[in-house]
mmCIF file of C-alpha atoms in Angstrom:
data_model
loop_
_atom_site.group_PDB
_atom_site.id
_atom_site.type_symbol
_atom_site.label_atom_id
_atom_site.label_comp_id
_atom_site.label_asym_id
_atom_site.label_seq_id
_atom_site.Cartn_x
_atom_site.Cartn_y
_atom_site.Cartn_z
ATOM 1 C CA MET A 1 28.869 -92.705 -8.002
ATOM 2 C CA SER A 2 32.522 -92.529 -7.032
ATOM 3 C CA SER A 3 35.321 -93.248 -9.543
ATOM 4 C CA PRO A 4 36.875 -96.671 -9.428
ATOM 5 C CA ASP A 5 40.330 -97.111 -7.835
ATOM 6 C CA PRO A 6 43.243 -98.597 -9.889
ATOM 7 C CA GLN A 7 42.237 -102.148 -8.994
ATOM 8 C CA VAL A 8 38.752 -101.681 -10.463
ATOM 9 C CA ARG A 9 40.141 -99.694 -13.426
ATOM 10 C CA ALA A 10 42.361 -102.721 -14.165
ATOM 11 C CA ALA A 11 39.260 -104.910 -14.134
ATOM 12 C CA ARG A 12 37.601 -102.565 -16.559
ATOM 13 C CA ASN A 13 40.547 -102.828 -18.837
ATOM 14 C CA LEU A 14 40.057 -106.567 -19.096
ATOM 15 C CA THR A 15 36.833 -105.924 -20.945
ATOM 16 C CA ASN A 16 38.024 -102.765 -22.696
ATOM 17 C CA PRO A 17 41.792 -103.181 -23.266
ATOM 18 C CA SER A 18 43.960 -100.383 -24.542
ATOM 19 C CA PRO A 19 44.654 -100.270 -28.309
ATOM 20 C CA GLU A 20 48.286 -101.126 -27.611
ATOM 21 C CA SER A 21 47.308 -104.455 -26.078
ATOM 22 C CA THR A 22 44.960 -105.694 -28.812
ATOM 23 C CA PRO A 23 45.471 -106.752 -32.408
ATOM 24 C CA GLU A 24 44.470 -104.186 -35.043
ATOM 25 C CA THR A 25 42.025 -106.647 -36.584
ATOM 26 C CA LYS A 26 38.765 -106.782 -34.664
ATOM 27 C CA ARG A 27 36.503 -109.831 -34.823
ATOM 28 C CA PRO A 28 33.251 -109.240 -36.697
ATOM 29 C CA ARG A 29 30.167 -108.253 -34.633
ATOM 30 C CA THR A 30 27.490 -109.976 -36.610
ATOM 31 C CA SER A 31 24.733 -109.381 -34.094
ATOM 32 C CA ARG A 32 25.277 -105.631 -33.631
ATOM 33 C CA ASN A 33 22.379 -104.773 -35.946
ATOM 34 C CA ARG A 34 19.980 -106.824 -33.855
ATOM 35 C CA GLY A 35 20.769 -105.667 -30.296
ATOM 36 C CA PRO A 36 19.267 -102.767 -28.393
ATOM 37 C CA VAL A 37 20.681 -99.194 -28.283
ATOM 38 C CA VAL A 38 21.498 -98.552 -24.611
ATOM 39 C CA ALA A 39 22.075 -95.123 -23.093
ATOM 40 C CA VAL A 40 24.031 -94.884 -19.816
ATOM 41 C CA THR A 41 24.000 -91.800 -17.624
ATOM 42 C CA GLY A 42 26.905 -91.116 -15.323
ATOM 43 C CA ALA A 43 29.003 -92.977 -17.967
ATOM 44 C CA ALA A 44 32.385 -91.353 -17.239
ATOM 45 C CA THR A 45 32.909 -92.526 -13.679
ATOM 46 C CA GLY A 46 32.286 -95.367 -11.224
ATOM 47 C CA ILE A 47 29.750 -98.017 -12.095
ATOM 48 C CA GLY A 48 28.656 -96.044 -15.164
ATOM 49 C CA GLU A 49 32.129 -96.173 -16.655
ATOM 50 C CA LEU A 50 32.433 -99.889 -16.017
ATOM 51 C CA LEU A 51 29.029 -100.627 -17.500
ATOM 52 C CA THR A 52 29.676 -98.456 -20.548
ATOM 53 C CA ALA A 53 32.967 -100.319 -21.241
ATOM 54 C CA HIS A 54 31.250 -103.677 -20.720
ATOM 55 C CA LEU A 55 28.319 -102.946 -23.021
ATOM 56 C CA ALA A 56 30.506 -101.390 -25.705
ATOM 57 C CA ALA A 57 32.472 -104.660 -25.829
ATOM 58 C CA SER A 58 29.305 -106.819 -26.061
ATOM 59 C CA ASP A 59 28.072 -108.262 -29.360
ATOM 60 C CA ALA A 60 24.597 -108.223 -27.871
ATOM 61 C CA ILE A 61 24.401 -104.363 -27.852
ATOM 62 C CA LYS A 62 23.942 -102.465 -31.060
ATOM 63 C CA GLN A 63 25.176 -99.085 -29.751
ATOM 64 C CA VAL A 64 26.054 -97.402 -26.449
ATOM 65 C CA ILE A 65 25.152 -93.777 -25.845
ATOM 66 C CA ALA A 66 27.218 -92.384 -23.020
ATOM 67 C CA ILE A 67 26.048 -89.310 -21.064
ATOM 68 C CA ASP A 68 27.990 -87.382 -18.419
ATOM 69 C CA GLU A 69 29.273 -83.935 -17.578
ATOM 70 C CA ARG A 70 32.647 -84.860 -19.014
ATOM 71 C CA ARG A 71 33.810 -87.235 -21.682
ATOM 72 C CA GLY A 72 34.957 -90.669 -20.490
ATOM 73 C CA GLU A 73 37.549 -93.035 -21.837
ATOM 74 C CA VAL A 74 35.326 -95.526 -23.677
ATOM 75 C CA SER A 75 35.927 -94.488 -27.271
ATOM 76 C CA GLU A 76 33.500 -96.999 -28.721
ATOM 77 C CA ALA A 77 30.513 -95.210 -27.127
ATOM 78 C CA THR A 78 28.748 -92.145 -28.579
ATOM 79 C CA TRP A 79 29.321 -89.340 -26.071
ATOM 80 C CA HIS A 80 27.028 -86.470 -25.059
ATOM 81 C CA ILE A 81 28.322 -84.019 -22.470
ATOM 82 C CA LEU A 82 25.599 -82.472 -20.262
ATOM 83 C CA ASP A 83 24.011 -82.444 -16.893
ATOM 84 C CA VAL A 84 21.230 -85.048 -16.505
ATOM 85 C CA ARG A 85 18.997 -82.393 -15.035
ATOM 86 C CA ASP A 86 19.046 -80.549 -18.375
ATOM 87 C CA PRO A 87 15.822 -81.101 -20.336
ATOM 88 C CA ALA A 88 17.990 -81.163 -23.486
ATOM 89 C CA ILE A 89 18.843 -84.728 -22.505
ATOM 90 C CA ALA A 90 15.701 -85.810 -24.287
ATOM 91 C CA GLU A 91 17.246 -85.252 -27.715
ATOM 92 C CA LYS A 92 20.396 -87.158 -26.628
ATOM 93 C CA LEU A 93 18.199 -90.157 -25.708
ATOM 94 C CA ARG A 94 16.385 -90.188 -29.013
ATOM 95 C CA GLY A 95 16.817 -93.568 -30.668
ATOM 96 C CA ALA A 96 17.727 -95.401 -27.464
ATOM 97 C CA ASP A 97 15.769 -98.502 -26.552
ATOM 98 C CA VAL A 98 16.927 -98.626 -22.939
ATOM 99 C CA VAL A 99 18.361 -96.058 -20.497
ATOM 100 C CA VAL A 100 20.468 -97.152 -17.472
ATOM 101 C CA HIS A 101 20.417 -94.222 -15.106
ATOM 102 C CA LEU A 102 23.593 -94.192 -12.963
ATOM 103 C CA ALA A 103 24.169 -90.445 -12.556
ATOM 104 C CA LEU A 104 23.723 -90.375 -8.812
ATOM 105 C CA ASP A 105 25.652 -88.508 -6.120
ATOM 106 C CA LEU A 106 26.058 -90.656 -3.005
ATOM 107 C CA ASP A 107 29.263 -89.063 -1.837
ATOM 108 C CA LEU A 108 29.508 -88.921 1.970
ATOM 109 C CA GLU A 109 30.988 -85.440 1.843
ATOM 110 C CA THR A 110 28.339 -83.844 -0.423
ATOM 111 C CA ASP A 111 25.954 -81.386 1.199
ATOM 112 C CA PRO A 112 22.765 -83.415 1.852
ATOM 113 C CA ALA A 113 20.401 -80.850 0.402
ATOM 114 C CA ALA A 114 22.486 -80.470 -2.773
ATOM 115 C CA ARG A 115 22.792 -84.230 -3.071
ATOM 116 C CA THR A 116 19.028 -84.754 -2.857
ATOM 117 C CA ALA A 117 18.356 -81.951 -5.311
ATOM 118 C CA TYR A 118 20.697 -83.520 -7.865
ATOM 119 C CA ASN A 119 19.530 -87.114 -7.410
ATOM 120 C CA VAL A 120 15.800 -86.454 -7.428
ATOM 121 C CA ARG A 121 15.760 -83.786 -10.136
ATOM 122 C CA GLY A 122 18.056 -85.884 -12.324
ATOM 123 C CA THR A 123 15.929 -88.983 -12.037
ATOM 124 C CA GLN A 124 12.731 -86.986 -12.756
ATOM 125 C CA THR A 125 14.321 -85.423 -15.853
ATOM 126 C CA VAL A 126 15.656 -88.723 -17.204
ATOM 127 C CA LEU A 127 12.329 -90.542 -16.736
ATOM 128 C CA THR A 128 10.344 -87.725 -18.363
ATOM 129 C CA ALA A 129 12.814 -87.335 -21.229
ATOM 130 C CA ALA A 130 12.935 -91.067 -21.901
ATOM 131 C CA ALA A 131 9.177 -91.288 -22.116
ATOM 132 C CA ALA A 132 9.015 -88.224 -24.348
ATOM 133 C CA VAL A 133 11.290 -89.716 -27.025
ATOM 134 C CA GLY A 134 9.898 -93.245 -26.966
ATOM 135 C CA VAL A 135 12.451 -95.113 -24.833
ATOM 136 C CA HIS A 136 10.627 -98.185 -23.612
ATOM 137 C CA ARG A 137 12.728 -99.154 -20.604
ATOM 138 C CA VAL A 138 14.590 -97.205 -17.882
ATOM 139 C CA VAL A 139 16.815 -99.069 -15.436
ATOM 140 C CA LEU A 140 17.291 -97.425 -12.061
ATOM 141 C CA CYS A 141 20.036 -98.511 -9.599
ATOM 142 C CA THR A 142 19.299 -97.915 -5.927
ATOM 143 C CA SER A 143 20.382 -100.197 -3.067
ATOM 144 C CA ALA A 144 19.151 -103.042 -0.886
ATOM 145 C CA MET A 145 19.404 -100.465 1.928
ATOM 146 C CA VAL A 146 15.851 -99.433 0.958
ATOM 147 C CA TYR A 147 14.540 -102.524 2.679
ATOM 148 C CA GLY A 148 15.738 -101.086 5.996
ATOM 149 C CA ALA A 149 18.002 -102.660 8.678
ATOM 150 C CA LEU A 150 15.717 -103.846 11.470
ATOM 151 C CA ALA A 151 16.053 -106.416 14.241
ATOM 152 C CA ASP A 152 12.884 -108.252 13.100
ATOM 153 C CA ASN A 153 13.844 -108.603 9.455
ATOM 154 C CA ASP A 154 13.614 -112.062 7.882
ATOM 155 C CA VAL A 155 16.976 -113.548 6.996
ATOM 156 C CA PRO A 156 17.047 -113.401 4.080
ATOM 157 C CA LEU A 157 14.400 -110.946 3.049
ATOM 158 C CA SER A 158 12.376 -111.718 -0.095
ATOM 159 C CA GLU A 159 12.838 -109.291 -2.915
ATOM 160 C CA ASP A 160 9.211 -108.235 -2.701
ATOM 161 C CA ALA A 161 9.471 -107.416 1.016
ATOM 162 C CA GLU A 162 8.104 -104.087 2.236
ATOM 163 C CA LEU A 163 10.541 -101.210 2.031
ATOM 164 C CA ARG A 164 10.889 -100.185 5.665
ATOM 165 C CA ALA A 165 13.914 -97.951 5.479
ATOM 166 C CA THR A 166 13.796 -94.357 6.672
ATOM 167 C CA ALA A 167 15.669 -91.333 5.460
ATOM 168 C CA GLU A 168 18.018 -91.376 8.458
ATOM 169 C CA ALA A 169 20.992 -93.027 6.645
ATOM 170 C CA THR A 170 23.199 -91.358 4.055
ATOM 171 C CA GLY A 171 21.370 -91.153 0.694
ATOM 172 C CA VAL A 172 18.673 -93.594 1.598
ATOM 173 C CA GLY A 173 15.976 -90.968 1.503
ATOM 174 C CA ASP A 174 17.085 -90.083 -2.029
ATOM 175 C CA LEU A 175 16.943 -93.782 -3.074
ATOM 176 C CA LEU A 176 13.419 -94.189 -1.634
ATOM 177 C CA GLU A 177 12.261 -91.107 -3.582
ATOM 178 C CA ILE A 178 13.955 -92.427 -6.737
ATOM 179 C CA GLU A 179 12.056 -95.709 -6.303
ATOM 180 C CA ARG A 180 8.832 -93.808 -5.811
ATOM 181 C CA LEU A 181 9.406 -91.877 -9.021
ATOM 182 C CA GLY A 182 10.142 -95.182 -10.763
ATOM 183 C CA ARG A 183 6.829 -96.679 -9.626
ATOM 184 C CA ARG A 184 4.860 -93.586 -10.718
ATOM 185 C CA ALA A 185 6.453 -93.205 -14.132
ATOM 186 C CA PRO A 186 4.685 -96.066 -15.960
ATOM 187 C CA ARG A 187 1.326 -94.738 -14.748
ATOM 188 C CA ALA A 188 2.158 -91.236 -16.002
ATOM 189 C CA HIS A 189 3.815 -92.524 -19.217
ATOM 190 C CA PRO A 190 2.056 -95.687 -20.516
ATOM 191 C CA GLY A 191 4.478 -97.830 -22.451
ATOM 192 C CA LEU A 192 7.467 -96.976 -20.304
ATOM 193 C CA ASN A 193 8.875 -99.870 -18.275
ATOM 194 C CA VAL A 194 10.957 -99.145 -15.185
ATOM 195 C CA THR A 195 13.315 -101.770 -13.767
ATOM 196 C CA VAL A 196 14.931 -101.262 -10.339
ATOM 197 C CA VAL A 197 18.174 -102.949 -9.388
ATOM 198 C CA ARG A 198 19.164 -103.099 -5.665
ATOM 199 C CA PRO A 199 22.748 -104.085 -4.920
ATOM 200 C CA THR A 200 23.752 -105.141 -1.445
ATOM 201 C CA VAL A 201 26.958 -103.723 0.225
ATOM 202 C CA LEU A 202 28.752 -102.548 -2.941
ATOM 203 C CA VAL A 203 32.534 -103.059 -3.092
ATOM 204 C CA GLY A 204 35.072 -102.144 -5.782
ATOM 205 C CA GLY A 205 36.210 -98.525 -5.969
ATOM 206 C CA THR A 206 33.311 -97.358 -3.823
ATOM 207 C CA ASP A 207 33.396 -95.150 -0.734
ATOM 208 C CA THR A 208 30.425 -95.526 1.584
ATOM 209 C CA ALA A 209 29.761 -95.609 5.305
ATOM 210 C CA LEU A 210 29.670 -99.393 4.998
ATOM 211 C CA THR A 211 33.091 -99.700 3.273
ATOM 212 C CA ARG A 212 34.587 -97.224 5.709
ATOM 213 C CA TYR A 213 33.440 -99.504 8.504
ATOM 214 C CA PHE A 214 36.281 -101.801 7.530
ATOM 215 C CA GLU A 215 38.842 -98.968 7.673
ATOM 216 C CA SER A 216 38.614 -98.690 11.448
ATOM 217 C CA PRO A 217 41.225 -100.229 13.741
ATOM 218 C CA ARG A 218 38.372 -102.138 15.496
ATOM 219 C CA LEU A 219 35.043 -103.247 14.127
ATOM 220 C CA LEU A 220 32.361 -101.456 16.115
ATOM 221 C CA VAL A 221 29.672 -103.869 17.337
ATOM 222 C CA VAL A 222 26.661 -102.566 19.256
ATOM 223 C CA ALA A 223 25.900 -104.802 22.231
ATOM 224 C CA GLY A 224 22.859 -107.003 21.659
ATOM 225 C CA SER A 225 22.797 -106.442 17.865
ATOM 226 C CA ARG A 226 22.998 -109.112 15.151
ATOM 227 C CA PRO A 227 25.000 -107.808 12.184
ATOM 228 C CA THR A 228 24.945 -109.777 8.975
ATOM 229 C CA TRP A 229 26.943 -108.980 5.818
ATOM 230 C CA GLN A 230 26.084 -109.589 2.204
ATOM 231 C CA PHE A 231 28.375 -108.018 -0.349
ATOM 232 C CA CYS A 232 28.117 -107.226 -4.074
ATOM 233 C CA HIS A 233 31.198 -106.748 -6.187
ATOM 234 C CA VAL A 234 30.928 -104.095 -8.860
ATOM 235 C CA GLU A 235 31.627 -106.691 -11.558
ATOM 236 C CA ASP A 236 28.554 -108.636 -10.562
ATOM 237 C CA LEU A 237 26.472 -105.462 -10.492
ATOM 238 C CA VAL A 238 27.626 -104.637 -14.048
ATOM 239 C CA THR A 239 26.486 -108.021 -15.387
ATOM 240 C CA ALA A 240 23.152 -107.756 -13.485
ATOM 241 C CA LEU A 241 22.594 -104.330 -15.104
ATOM 242 C CA GLU A 242 23.437 -105.885 -18.469
ATOM 243 C CA TYR A 243 20.660 -108.472 -17.864
ATOM 244 C CA ALA A 244 18.257 -105.611 -17.193
ATOM 245 C CA ALA A 245 19.370 -103.673 -20.280
ATOM 246 C CA LEU A 246 18.895 -106.796 -22.446
ATOM 247 C CA GLU A 247 15.396 -107.260 -20.926
ATOM 248 C CA LYS A 248 16.232 -110.652 -19.516
ATOM 249 C CA ILE A 249 14.722 -109.480 -16.216
ATOM 250 C CA ASP A 250 12.388 -106.667 -15.239
ATOM 251 C CA GLY A 251 10.574 -105.310 -12.223
ATOM 252 C CA GLU A 252 12.455 -104.883 -8.916
ATOM 253 C CA PHE A 253 15.224 -107.241 -7.894
ATOM 254 C CA ALA A 254 18.332 -107.475 -5.700
ATOM 255 C CA VAL A 255 21.891 -108.301 -6.687
ATOM 256 C CA GLY A 256 24.668 -109.615 -4.499
ATOM 257 C CA CYS A 257 26.583 -112.664 -3.429
ATOM 258 C CA ASP A 258 24.760 -115.818 -2.458
ATOM 259 C CA GLY A 259 24.168 -116.127 1.248
ATOM 260 C CA TRP A 260 25.714 -113.905 3.923
ATOM 261 C CA LEU A 261 28.346 -113.694 6.655
ATOM 262 C CA GLU A 262 27.669 -113.380 10.381
ATOM 263 C CA GLN A 263 29.705 -110.787 12.269
ATOM 264 C CA GLU A 264 31.860 -113.491 13.902
ATOM 265 C CA GLU A 265 32.795 -114.844 10.452
ATOM 266 C CA VAL A 266 33.743 -111.339 9.273
ATOM 267 C CA GLU A 267 35.982 -110.861 12.286
ATOM 268 C CA GLU A 268 37.622 -114.221 11.785
ATOM 269 C CA LEU A 269 38.200 -113.687 8.063
ATOM 270 C CA SER A 270 39.421 -110.124 8.470
ATOM 271 C CA GLY A 271 41.543 -110.673 11.563
ATOM 272 C CA VAL A 272 40.150 -107.374 12.923
ATOM 273 C CA ARG A 273 38.858 -107.482 16.479
ATOM 274 C CA ARG A 274 35.666 -105.922 17.639
ATOM 275 C CA MET A 275 34.962 -102.999 19.903
ATOM 276 C CA GLU A 276 31.607 -103.567 21.616
ATOM 277 C CA LEU A 277 29.613 -100.630 23.014
ATOM 278 C CA PRO A 278 26.146 -100.228 24.535
ATOM 279 C CA SER A 279 23.514 -99.171 22.033
ATOM 280 C CA ALA A 280 22.794 -95.831 23.789
ATOM 281 C CA VAL A 281 26.472 -94.908 23.812
ATOM 282 C CA ALA A 282 27.126 -95.836 20.210
ATOM 283 C CA LEU A 283 23.999 -94.183 18.760
ATOM 284 C CA GLY A 284 24.273 -91.145 20.974
ATOM 285 C CA ALA A 285 27.940 -90.561 20.147
ATOM 286 C CA ALA A 286 27.296 -91.059 16.423
ATOM 287 C CA ALA A 287 24.454 -88.500 16.472
ATOM 288 C CA ARG A 288 26.508 -85.908 18.431
ATOM 289 C CA LEU A 289 29.605 -86.288 16.260
ATOM 290 C CA HIS A 290 27.530 -85.889 13.071
ATOM 291 C CA ARG A 291 25.575 -82.922 14.507
ATOM 292 C CA ILE A 292 28.741 -80.957 15.232
ATOM 293 C CA GLY A 293 30.207 -81.778 11.853
ATOM 294 C CA LEU A 294 33.034 -84.082 12.943
ATOM 295 C CA THR A 295 31.803 -87.110 10.946
ATOM 296 C CA PRO A 296 30.056 -87.337 7.589
ATOM 297 C CA SER A 297 27.809 -90.241 8.542
ATOM 298 C CA PRO A 298 24.545 -89.686 10.430
ATOM 299 C CA ALA A 299 23.551 -92.058 13.220
ATOM 300 C CA GLY A 300 21.167 -93.849 10.864
ATOM 301 C CA ASP A 301 24.099 -95.398 9.025
ATOM 302 C CA LEU A 302 24.905 -97.350 12.158
ATOM 303 C CA ALA A 303 21.685 -99.428 11.903
ATOM 304 C CA TYR A 304 23.056 -101.122 8.790
ATOM 305 C CA THR A 305 25.968 -102.494 10.873
ATOM 306 C CA MET A 306 23.636 -103.591 13.679
ATOM 307 C CA HIS A 307 20.629 -105.358 12.159
ATOM 308 C CA PRO A 308 20.175 -107.813 9.277
ATOM 309 C CA TRP A 309 19.174 -106.609 5.794
ATOM 310 C CA VAL A 310 20.435 -109.440 3.593
ATOM 311 C CA VAL A 311 18.156 -110.285 0.730
ATOM 312 C CA SER A 312 17.450 -113.195 -1.585
ATOM 313 C CA VAL A 313 18.749 -112.850 -5.165
ATOM 314 C CA SER A 314 16.390 -115.541 -6.490
ATOM 315 C CA ARG A 315 14.900 -113.442 -9.314
ATOM 316 C CA LEU A 316 18.315 -113.143 -11.016
ATOM 317 C CA HIS A 317 18.951 -116.831 -10.372
ATOM 318 C CA ASP A 318 15.668 -117.709 -12.018
ATOM 319 C CA VAL A 319 16.847 -116.133 -15.334
ATOM 320 C CA GLY A 320 20.251 -117.792 -15.278
ATOM 321 C CA TRP A 321 22.475 -115.136 -13.683
ATOM 322 C CA ARG A 322 25.023 -116.183 -11.139
ATOM 323 C CA PRO A 323 27.482 -114.024 -9.154
ATOM 324 C CA LYS A 324 31.164 -114.572 -9.940
ATOM 325 C CA TRP A 325 32.195 -113.435 -6.444
ATOM 326 C CA THR A 326 31.459 -114.991 -3.016
ATOM 327 C CA ASN A 327 31.034 -112.959 0.146
ATOM 328 C CA GLU A 328 34.383 -114.186 1.384
ATOM 329 C CA GLU A 329 36.161 -113.104 -1.811
ATOM 330 C CA VAL A 330 34.488 -109.668 -1.878
ATOM 331 C CA LEU A 331 35.456 -109.116 1.779
ATOM 332 C CA GLY A 332 39.041 -110.016 0.911
ATOM 333 C CA ALA A 333 39.009 -107.568 -1.968
ATOM 334 C CA LEU A 334 37.562 -104.851 0.297
ATOM 335 C CA LEU A 335 40.228 -105.399 2.899
ATOM 336 C CA GLU A 336 42.923 -105.067 0.261
ATOM 337 C CA GLU A 337 41.311 -101.923 -1.121
ATOM 338 C CA VAL A 338 41.108 -100.154 2.291
ATOM 339 C CA GLU A 339 44.572 -101.220 3.417
ATOM 340 C CA GLY A 340 46.449 -98.160 4.624
ATOM 341 C CA ARG A 341 43.303 -96.117 5.169
ATOM 342 C CA HIS A 342 42.325 -95.100 8.680
ATOM 343 C CA THR A 343 38.807 -94.122 9.701
ATOM 344 C CA LEU A 344 37.456 -93.335 13.194
ATOM 345 C CA ALA A 345 33.745 -92.814 13.775
ATOM 346 C CA GLY A 346 33.187 -92.586 10.005
ATOM 347 C CA ARG A 347 35.757 -89.833 9.508
ATOM 348 C CA ARG A 348 38.668 -90.751 7.276
ATOM 349 C CA LEU A 349 41.972 -89.576 8.772
ATOM 350 C CA GLY A 350 44.792 -88.003 6.828
ATOM 351 C CA ARG A 351 48.375 -89.295 6.935
ATOM 352 C CA LYS A 352 49.307 -87.176 9.963
ATOM 353 C CA ASP A 353 46.093 -88.078 11.777
ATOM 354 C CA ALA A 354 46.654 -91.744 10.986
ATOM 355 C CA THR A 355 50.182 -91.640 12.325
ATOM 356 C CA ALA A 356 48.933 -90.210 15.576
ATOM 357 C CA ALA A 357 45.773 -92.223 15.915
ATOM 358 C CA GLY A 358 46.186 -95.313 13.767
ATOM 359 C CA ALA A 359 47.706 -97.670 16.304
ATOM 360 C CA ALA A 360 46.018 -96.092 19.307
ATOM 361 C CA GLY A 361 42.732 -95.342 17.622
ATOM 362 C CA ALA A 362 40.822 -98.168 19.168
ATOM 363 C CA THR A 363 42.165 -97.294 22.609
ATOM 364 C CA VAL A 364 41.236 -93.645 22.159
ATOM 365 C CA ALA A 365 37.740 -94.591 21.049
ATOM 366 C CA LEU A 366 37.285 -96.996 23.928
ATOM 367 C CA LEU A 367 38.510 -94.474 26.422
ATOM 368 C CA GLY A 368 36.134 -91.805 25.027
ATOM 369 C CA ALA A 369 33.189 -94.193 25.166
ATOM 370 C CA ALA A 370 34.116 -95.227 28.697
ATOM 371 C CA ALA A 371 34.237 -91.565 29.729
ATOM 372 C CA VAL A 372 30.726 -91.050 28.356
ATOM 373 C CA VAL A 373 29.471 -94.091 30.279
ATOM 374 C CA ARG A 374 31.151 -92.889 33.488
ATOM 375 C CA ARG A 375 29.615 -89.436 33.212
ATOM 376 C CA ALA A 376 26.190 -90.956 32.633
ATOM 377 C CA ARG A 377 26.532 -93.252 35.633
ATOM 378 C CA LYS A 378 27.656 -90.381 37.893
ATOM 379 C CA ALA A 379 24.747 -88.243 36.737
ATOM 380 C CA ARG A 380 22.323 -91.060 37.578
ATOM 381 C CA ARG A 381 23.808 -91.461 41.066
ATOM 382 C CA ARG A 382 23.292 -87.750 41.785
ATOM 383 C CA ILE A 383 19.610 -88.029 41.058
#
């Protein structure tokens, strides 16, 4: 997962302040000998870094084992430097009660085949290694995208709804395979429990097709669609993962803000106007631009800005968890985070590109779409 930006790093420092900012005397941690030993993969960056810092500061955790390909900044953790696909990870997990597996590559710019090879092989290795050394729980983090974005989805979906996503959106095929591996693991390794956490649109130092949607000069809306937005701030994901690590909740569950925002509410809150296009034009253009390598996002990503895929978070509510952030607050944080960035058709523009296209970007996009429509209409008239 991508590294947090300075805003998120600052939030991390609230739970893991620098030595200069804290007194030399630390308060006693009387419950440390009673808590679980938790291993975190992908612990040096992104969500893994935030979770590692959070768990290391918690009196409810006996020890944190941090695993990544480089050493991170959380000095209180016990670090092991290796690739999660290395079978040697088994020895590094020995003694852990719980493994939270966050070493995933969901970067938009990564070669899809390489990304899948890393994500699937890494998950396979971690599950097998954990079972081999007696770890009794593995926590996997996927996404609520696995439910699929479809016009006939219930609003909200129940957490036990059928997973109807396809592999057409960035990384979703990997996440579906990871969940399949998670379901198979307890049958292959009796005694191993697998918990799956599915965040909604994740915000806070993340870079996804859905966060880039808000970097455009106009919000693309496909005619006739019904977009709905449910966000999840990384701070809320971290506390949900902590609940899973402490075995307060198991099975498969979603995490995100309560409720959702309709597209009209998003536009009103953001102050960004829409650009509405016919479905055939929007999907066709997205597919062509991706096929010729001009954009990192396949056309399948567009479905998640067209159809509802919001989900109930009742299972977490039932065990006492509550989100600290509302959808409105997370949207505000996202807009602050992407300020100054410029994206057209999913491709982030550099400074020179932004200067040329930033103000006129929406006009250019509209003119291009109009040209496509005109050509299609002329072709039909000739027939």
